Short mmCIF file of C-alpha atoms in Angstrom, two decimals:
data_model
loop_
_atom_site.label_atom_id
_atom_site.label_comp_id
_atom_site.label_asym_id
_atom_site.label_seq_id
_atom_site.Cartn_x
_atom_site.Cartn_y
_atom_site.Cartn_z
CA MET A 120 5.11 -7.91 -28.40
CA SER A 121 4.52 -5.86 -25.24
CA VAL A 122 5.35 -7.26 -21.81
CA VAL A 123 3.45 -6.54 -18.60
CA LEU A 124 5.74 -7.25 -15.65
CA ALA A 125 4.11 -7.81 -12.24
CA VAL A 126 6.44 -7.63 -9.23
CA SER A 127 5.13 -9.02 -5.95
CA HIS A 128 5.32 -12.23 -3.92
CA SER A 129 4.11 -15.76 -4.70
CA GLU A 130 1.04 -15.62 -2.41
CA ASP A 131 -0.34 -12.35 -3.78
CA ILE A 132 -3.86 -13.23 -4.97
CA HIS A 133 -4.30 -9.70 -6.36
CA VAL A 134 -1.72 -10.50 -9.03
CA ASP A 135 -3.26 -13.93 -9.68
CA LEU A 136 -6.67 -12.42 -10.40
CA VAL A 137 -5.62 -9.33 -12.35
CA LEU A 138 -3.20 -11.15 -14.65
CA SER A 139 -5.87 -13.78 -15.36
CA LEU A 140 -7.99 -10.97 -16.84
CA ILE A 141 -5.30 -9.87 -19.33
CA SER A 142 -5.51 -11.95 -22.50
CA HIS A 143 -4.55 -9.61 -25.32
CA GLU A 144 -2.69 -11.39 -28.13
CA ASP A 145 -0.04 -8.67 -28.29
CA ILE A 146 0.76 -8.78 -24.56
CA GLN A 147 3.02 -11.25 -22.78
CA LEU A 148 2.69 -11.55 -19.02
CA PHE A 149 5.63 -12.06 -16.70
CA ARG A 150 5.55 -12.34 -12.93
CA LEU A 151 8.55 -11.73 -10.69
CA ASP A 152 7.95 -13.00 -7.17
CA ALA A 153 10.49 -11.41 -4.86
CA ASP A 154 10.24 -14.27 -2.34
CA CYS A 155 11.52 -16.62 -5.08
CA PHE A 156 14.13 -14.22 -6.45
CA PRO A 157 16.89 -14.74 -7.48
CA ARG A 158 16.62 -18.47 -6.64
CA ASP A 159 14.09 -19.28 -9.36
CA TYR A 160 15.28 -16.77 -11.94
CA GLN A 161 18.20 -16.12 -14.21
CA PHE A 162 18.80 -12.70 -15.69
CA TRP A 163 21.36 -10.49 -17.28
CA TYR A 164 21.34 -6.86 -18.28
CA GLY A 165 23.77 -4.20 -19.29
CA TYR A 166 24.17 -1.07 -21.31
CA THR A 167 25.23 -0.64 -24.90
CA PRO A 168 25.42 2.54 -26.97
CA ASP A 169 21.77 1.80 -27.87
CA GLY A 170 20.66 1.65 -24.24
CA LEU A 171 19.52 -1.10 -21.88
CA ASP A 172 19.68 -4.70 -23.08
CA GLY A 173 19.00 -7.89 -21.18
CA GLU A 174 16.74 -10.87 -20.48
CA LEU A 175 14.83 -12.33 -17.57
CA LEU A 176 14.10 -16.07 -17.31
CA HIS A 177 11.76 -17.85 -14.88
CA LEU A 178 13.38 -21.25 -14.43
CA PRO A 179 10.34 -23.33 -13.25
CA SER A 180 8.14 -22.26 -16.17
CA GLY A 181 10.75 -21.52 -18.80
CA LYS A 182 9.17 -18.12 -19.50
CA ARG A 183 11.66 -15.64 -20.90
CA ILE A 184 11.34 -11.94 -21.71
CA ARG A 185 13.55 -9.25 -23.17
CA LEU A 186 13.82 -6.23 -20.90
CA ALA A 187 13.42 -3.94 -23.92
CA ASP A 188 9.93 -5.39 -24.46
CA ILE A 189 8.62 -4.39 -21.01
CA THR A 190 6.10 -1.62 -21.56
CA ALA A 191 4.22 -1.74 -18.23
CA VAL A 192 5.21 -2.63 -14.68
CA TRP A 193 2.78 -3.29 -11.84
CA LEU A 194 4.74 -3.00 -8.60
CA ARG A 195 2.63 -4.66 -5.91
CA LYS A 196 4.28 -5.91 -2.72
CA PRO A 197 7.83 -6.49 -1.47
CA ALA A 198 9.05 -9.75 0.06
CA PRO A 199 12.33 -11.16 1.44
CA PHE A 200 14.60 -12.59 -1.25
CA SER A 201 15.42 -16.31 -1.55
CA PHE A 202 18.77 -17.78 -2.51
CA ILE A 203 19.89 -21.19 -3.74
CA SER A 204 21.99 -21.80 -0.63
CA ALA A 205 19.95 -22.14 2.56
CA ASP A 206 22.97 -22.11 4.89
CA LEU A 207 24.44 -18.67 4.23
CA SER A 208 26.22 -17.10 7.15
CA GLN A 209 24.74 -13.93 8.63
CA GLN A 210 27.23 -11.76 6.76
CA GLU A 211 26.80 -13.69 3.52
CA GLN A 212 23.01 -13.35 3.81
CA ALA A 213 23.25 -9.61 4.47
CA PHE A 214 25.58 -9.10 1.52
CA ALA A 215 23.43 -11.26 -0.76
CA VAL A 216 20.35 -9.21 0.10
CA GLU A 217 22.12 -5.90 -0.51
CA GLU A 218 23.58 -7.01 -3.85
CA THR A 219 20.28 -8.48 -5.03
CA GLU A 220 18.38 -5.33 -4.06
CA HIS A 221 20.84 -3.15 -5.96
CA ALA A 222 20.70 -5.43 -9.00
CA LEU A 223 16.90 -5.70 -9.09
CA LEU A 224 16.11 -2.06 -8.33
CA GLY A 225 18.81 -0.93 -10.74
CA LEU A 226 17.08 -2.99 -13.40
CA LEU A 227 13.61 -1.69 -12.56
CA TYR A 228 14.67 1.94 -12.29
CA SER A 229 16.26 1.68 -15.74
CA LEU A 230 13.00 0.73 -17.44
CA LYS A 231 11.30 3.49 -19.39
CA CYS A 232 7.72 2.34 -19.39
CA PHE A 233 4.32 2.74 -17.76
CA TRP A 234 4.31 2.19 -13.98
CA VAL A 235 1.68 1.38 -11.34
CA ASN A 236 3.40 2.71 -9.27
CA HIS A 237 7.03 3.69 -9.74
CA PRO A 238 9.09 2.82 -6.62
CA LEU A 239 10.30 6.39 -6.22
CA GLN A 240 6.70 7.67 -6.20
CA LEU A 241 5.71 4.92 -3.77
CA ARG A 242 8.56 5.86 -1.46
CA GLY A 243 7.62 9.51 -1.54
CA ALA A 244 3.94 8.85 -0.80
CA MET A 245 4.24 6.48 2.15
CA TRP A 246 4.94 8.90 5.02
CA LYS A 247 1.79 9.40 7.09
CA VAL A 248 2.99 12.62 8.72
CA GLU A 249 3.72 14.28 5.39
CA GLN A 250 0.36 13.03 4.10
CA LEU A 251 -1.42 15.05 6.79
CA LYS A 252 0.33 18.26 5.73
CA ARG A 253 -0.49 17.60 2.08
CA ALA A 254 -4.11 16.73 2.90
CA ILE A 255 -4.56 20.17 4.47
CA ALA A 256 -3.13 21.78 1.34
CA PHE A 257 -5.75 19.96 -0.75
CA GLY A 258 -8.58 21.18 1.43
CA PHE A 259 -9.25 18.14 3.62
CA ASP A 260 -9.91 18.30 7.34
CA ILE A 261 -7.60 16.19 9.51
CA PRO A 262 -7.68 15.08 13.15
CA GLU A 263 -5.31 16.99 15.44
CA SER A 264 -2.22 14.80 15.49
CA LEU A 265 0.87 14.27 17.62
CA ILE A 266 4.05 12.24 17.13
CA THR A 267 6.10 12.10 20.32
CA ASN A 268 8.04 10.06 22.86
CA ILE A 269 7.04 12.38 25.73
CA PRO A 270 4.17 11.02 27.89
CA SER A 271 3.16 14.46 29.18
CA ARG A 272 2.53 15.60 25.61
CA VAL A 273 0.18 12.66 25.10
CA ARG A 274 -1.77 13.56 28.24
CA ARG A 275 -1.97 17.18 27.06
CA LEU A 276 -3.41 16.04 23.74
CA ALA A 277 -5.93 13.83 25.54
CA SER A 278 -7.05 16.68 27.78
CA SER A 279 -7.74 18.86 24.73
CA SER A 280 -10.09 16.32 23.12
CA ARG A 281 -13.70 15.81 24.21
CA GLY A 282 -13.88 12.44 22.44
CA GLY A 283 -10.52 11.05 23.59
CA ILE A 284 -7.47 10.14 21.54
CA ILE A 285 -6.45 7.18 19.44
CA PHE A 286 -3.12 5.40 18.94
CA LYS A 287 -2.19 4.50 15.39
CA ALA A 288 1.03 2.95 14.10
CA LEU A 289 3.00 5.07 11.65
CA SER A 290 4.55 2.22 9.68
CA SER A 291 2.25 -0.80 9.79
CA SER A 292 -0.56 -2.08 11.97
CA TRP A 293 1.20 -5.47 11.84
CA LEU A 294 3.77 -4.07 14.31
CA ALA A 295 6.54 -5.70 12.22
CA ALA A 296 5.19 -9.20 12.96
CA GLU A 297 5.60 -10.12 9.30
CA GLN A 298 9.34 -9.41 9.53
CA VAL A 299 10.18 -12.03 12.17
CA ASP A 300 9.75 -15.78 12.47
CA GLU A 301 6.38 -16.95 13.78
CA ASP A 302 7.86 -18.25 17.03
CA GLN A 303 9.31 -14.77 17.65
CA GLN A 304 6.04 -12.90 17.16
CA LEU A 305 4.79 -11.27 20.34
CA CYS A 306 1.53 -10.25 18.65
CA THR A 307 0.23 -10.08 15.09
CA GLY A 308 -0.73 -6.42 15.05
CA LEU A 309 -2.75 -3.64 16.60
CA ALA A 310 -5.60 -1.81 14.91
CA THR A 311 -6.22 1.89 15.46
CA THR A 312 -7.26 1.99 19.13
CA LEU A 313 -9.09 4.46 21.35
CA LEU A 314 -7.07 4.90 24.54
CA THR A 315 -8.76 4.23 27.84
CA GLU A 316 -8.15 6.01 31.16
CA GLN A 317 -6.11 2.99 32.19
CA ASP A 318 -3.94 3.37 29.08
CA LEU A 319 -3.38 7.04 29.86
CA SER A 320 -2.44 6.29 33.48
CA ASP A 321 0.72 4.49 32.38
CA LEU A 322 2.40 5.87 29.26
CA SER A 323 5.92 4.75 30.14
CA ALA A 324 6.10 2.72 26.90
CA VAL A 325 5.85 5.97 24.94
CA THR A 326 9.41 6.84 26.01
CA GLU A 327 10.75 3.82 24.08
CA LEU A 328 10.03 5.10 20.55
CA PRO A 329 8.08 7.78 18.68
CA CYS A 330 4.33 7.12 18.86
CA HIS A 331 1.44 8.53 16.84
CA PHE A 332 -1.71 9.86 18.50
CA GLN A 333 -4.72 11.75 17.16
CA HIS A 334 -7.92 13.30 18.43
CA TYR A 335 -10.75 10.82 18.04
CA SER A 336 -13.04 12.03 15.23
CA GLU A 337 -16.73 11.30 15.61
CA LYS A 338 -17.95 9.60 12.47
CA GLN A 339 -21.23 9.19 10.66
CA TYR A 340 -19.58 6.59 8.43
CA GLU A 341 -16.20 5.84 6.85
CA LEU A 342 -15.01 5.77 3.26
CA ARG A 343 -12.45 3.58 1.55
CA VAL A 344 -11.60 5.31 -1.71
CA THR A 345 -9.69 3.42 -4.41
CA VAL A 346 -8.08 5.34 -7.27
CA ILE A 347 -7.07 3.41 -10.40
CA GLY A 348 -5.86 5.62 -13.24
CA ASP A 349 -8.47 8.36 -13.62
CA GLN A 350 -11.25 6.38 -11.96
CA VAL A 351 -12.31 6.89 -8.34
CA PHE A 352 -14.30 4.24 -6.43
CA ALA A 353 -15.70 5.03 -2.99
CA ALA A 354 -17.02 2.38 -0.60
CA ARG A 355 -19.08 3.51 2.37
CA ILE A 356 -18.32 1.59 5.57
CA ASP A 357 -20.87 1.41 8.35
CA ALA A 358 -19.18 -0.30 11.30
CA ASN A 359 -20.31 -1.42 14.74
CA TYR A 360 -17.66 -0.57 17.36
CA ASP A 361 -19.75 -1.46 20.41
CA ASN A 362 -17.67 -4.46 21.48
CA SER A 363 -14.14 -3.06 21.59
CA ASN A 364 -12.11 0.08 22.08
CA SER A 365 -10.89 -0.22 18.50
CA VAL A 366 -12.08 2.41 16.05
CA ASP A 367 -10.63 0.59 13.03
CA CYS A 368 -13.08 -1.14 10.69
CA ARG A 369 -10.31 -3.61 9.75
CA ASP A 370 -10.31 -4.99 13.30
CA SER A 371 -11.63 -8.57 13.20
CA ARG A 372 -13.82 -7.84 16.24
CA VAL A 373 -15.74 -5.17 14.35
CA VAL A 374 -18.73 -5.89 12.11
CA ALA A 375 -18.60 -3.64 9.04
CA LYS A 376 -21.01 -3.25 6.14
CA TYR A 377 -19.71 -1.96 2.79
CA SER A 378 -21.80 -0.28 0.09
CA PRO A 379 -21.18 1.86 -3.01
CA TYR A 380 -20.97 5.57 -2.29
CA HIS A 381 -21.39 8.44 -4.73
CA LEU A 382 -18.68 10.99 -4.02
CA PRO A 383 -19.64 14.63 -4.56
CA GLY A 384 -17.75 15.91 -7.58
CA GLU A 385 -15.64 18.33 -5.56
CA TRP A 386 -14.54 15.57 -3.17
CA ALA A 387 -13.71 13.18 -6.02
CA GLN A 388 -11.61 15.77 -7.84
CA SER A 389 -9.73 16.74 -4.67
CA ILE A 390 -8.92 13.08 -3.99
CA LEU A 391 -7.75 12.54 -7.56
CA ASN A 392 -5.61 15.68 -7.42
CA PHE A 393 -4.12 14.56 -4.10
CA VAL A 394 -3.13 11.17 -5.54
CA ARG A 395 -1.76 12.72 -8.73
CA SER A 396 0.37 15.13 -6.72
CA TYR A 397 2.50 12.12 -5.75
CA GLY A 398 2.73 10.91 -9.35
CA LEU A 399 0.64 7.84 -8.44
CA LEU A 400 -1.74 5.97 -10.73
CA TYR A 401 -3.05 3.74 -7.95
CA SER A 402 -3.81 4.48 -4.32
CA ALA A 403 -6.28 3.59 -1.58
CA LEU A 404 -7.35 6.28 0.87
CA ASP A 405 -9.24 6.23 4.15
CA PHE A 406 -11.63 8.98 5.23
CA ILE A 407 -14.23 9.71 7.86
CA VAL A 408 -17.44 11.58 7.09
CA SER A 409 -18.41 13.47 10.23
CA PRO A 410 -21.99 14.05 11.44
CA GLU A 411 -21.56 17.58 10.03
CA GLN A 412 -20.76 16.05 6.61
CA LYS A 413 -17.10 17.05 6.71
CA LEU A 414 -14.64 14.86 4.82
CA ILE A 415 -11.83 14.02 7.27
CA PHE A 416 -8.61 12.59 5.82
CA LEU A 417 -7.06 9.67 7.72
CA GLU A 418 -4.36 8.22 5.49
CA ASN A 419 -3.19 7.41 1.98
CA ASN A 420 -2.09 3.85 1.14
CA PRO A 421 -0.13 4.07 -2.13
CA ASN A 422 0.17 0.29 -2.33
CA GLY A 423 -2.93 -0.62 -0.34
CA GLN A 424 -5.11 -3.69 -0.80
CA PHE A 425 -8.22 -3.51 -2.96
CA LEU A 426 -9.44 -7.08 -3.38
CA TYR A 427 -11.36 -7.05 -0.10
CA VAL A 428 -13.22 -3.95 -1.30
CA GLU A 429 -14.25 -5.71 -4.51
CA GLN A 430 -15.38 -8.72 -2.50
CA GLN A 431 -17.62 -6.43 -0.44
CA VAL A 432 -18.76 -4.30 -3.40
CA PRO A 433 -18.54 -6.60 -6.47
CA GLU A 434 -19.97 -4.04 -8.88
CA PHE A 435 -16.75 -2.02 -8.62
CA GLN A 436 -14.87 -4.73 -10.60
CA LEU A 437 -11.55 -3.32 -9.41
CA CYS A 438 -9.49 -6.25 -10.71
CA GLN A 439 -10.90 -5.73 -14.19
CA VAL A 440 -10.27 -1.98 -14.01
CA MET A 441 -6.64 -2.61 -13.05
CA ALA A 442 -6.27 -5.22 -15.82
CA ASP A 443 -7.69 -2.77 -18.36
CA LEU A 444 -5.34 0.00 -17.20
CA LEU A 445 -2.28 -2.25 -17.55
CA THR A 446 -3.43 -3.57 -20.93
CA GLU A 447 -4.20 -0.19 -22.49
CA SER A 448 -1.07 1.42 -21.11
CA ALA A 449 1.23 -1.43 -22.15
CA LEU A 450 -0.05 -1.28 -25.73
CA CYS A 451 0.25 2.52 -25.86
CA GLN A 452 3.90 2.34 -24.82
CA ASN A 453 4.88 -0.04 -27.62
#
């Protein structure tokens, strides 16, 4: 029996839908929700002369798996751990988190199986600045970019761009809101934003921390490209930005229309090669297609969301494609 292990959090609907599409008689499914771990799980593992041995038990359902039977892991999203005791001191909580992280990642890193995606590959692919350098090496155009905490450098970049400059978070557009309690949230995020003259007149906040700015790239339309295994799915995004200074189609104020897009073969192969260069088997990438039909790289999201793309373009059937990849790969590893 092969085991497909999905690691995420309990509210991840991507995992709900994909696992529901895996029904092979030789595959057992097991879900590890980090926000319920280790509270709702019991596990043990260790090493013998024959290698790794151990078990993982989900207490609420009674599901149990042998670690040696895991042949595929789908690593989706992280989440804060949960413990049986709710009144741990600050030091106890910090120690509990560190020990749990070492125990869980030590277990995962020890598995020799198929991964979507391995945590080391995910870690290596997440840095937006490095992505820009790599994108150039793979033949993509990029917007002129600047990371700085010097306001005068920002003004210099703005003066060199006819279309203005945008601000874009390096880590997450949520601005870390998801990492604090709701009553401590100052805002719930900031989409990629075109700076106004008023913004440029007072850049004192830039001195607080490194900030990411880019030349604004005029667009004919945008592309959200999802890579699953060897398959490449491109969604064209036509967005109306008339009512805000945001230039991000994910902004709730922006009306965006999604449609299937046929990537030229050269573009598709370059994107696939770019993703493979990180050792990834899944990634979601954002591009602009300029009025001159240039493909402009924006960013690579090695653990990006894909369900919203399928909802907009149902014929892609991305959940089924992911389920098929996990199924076929899990069986091949056995």
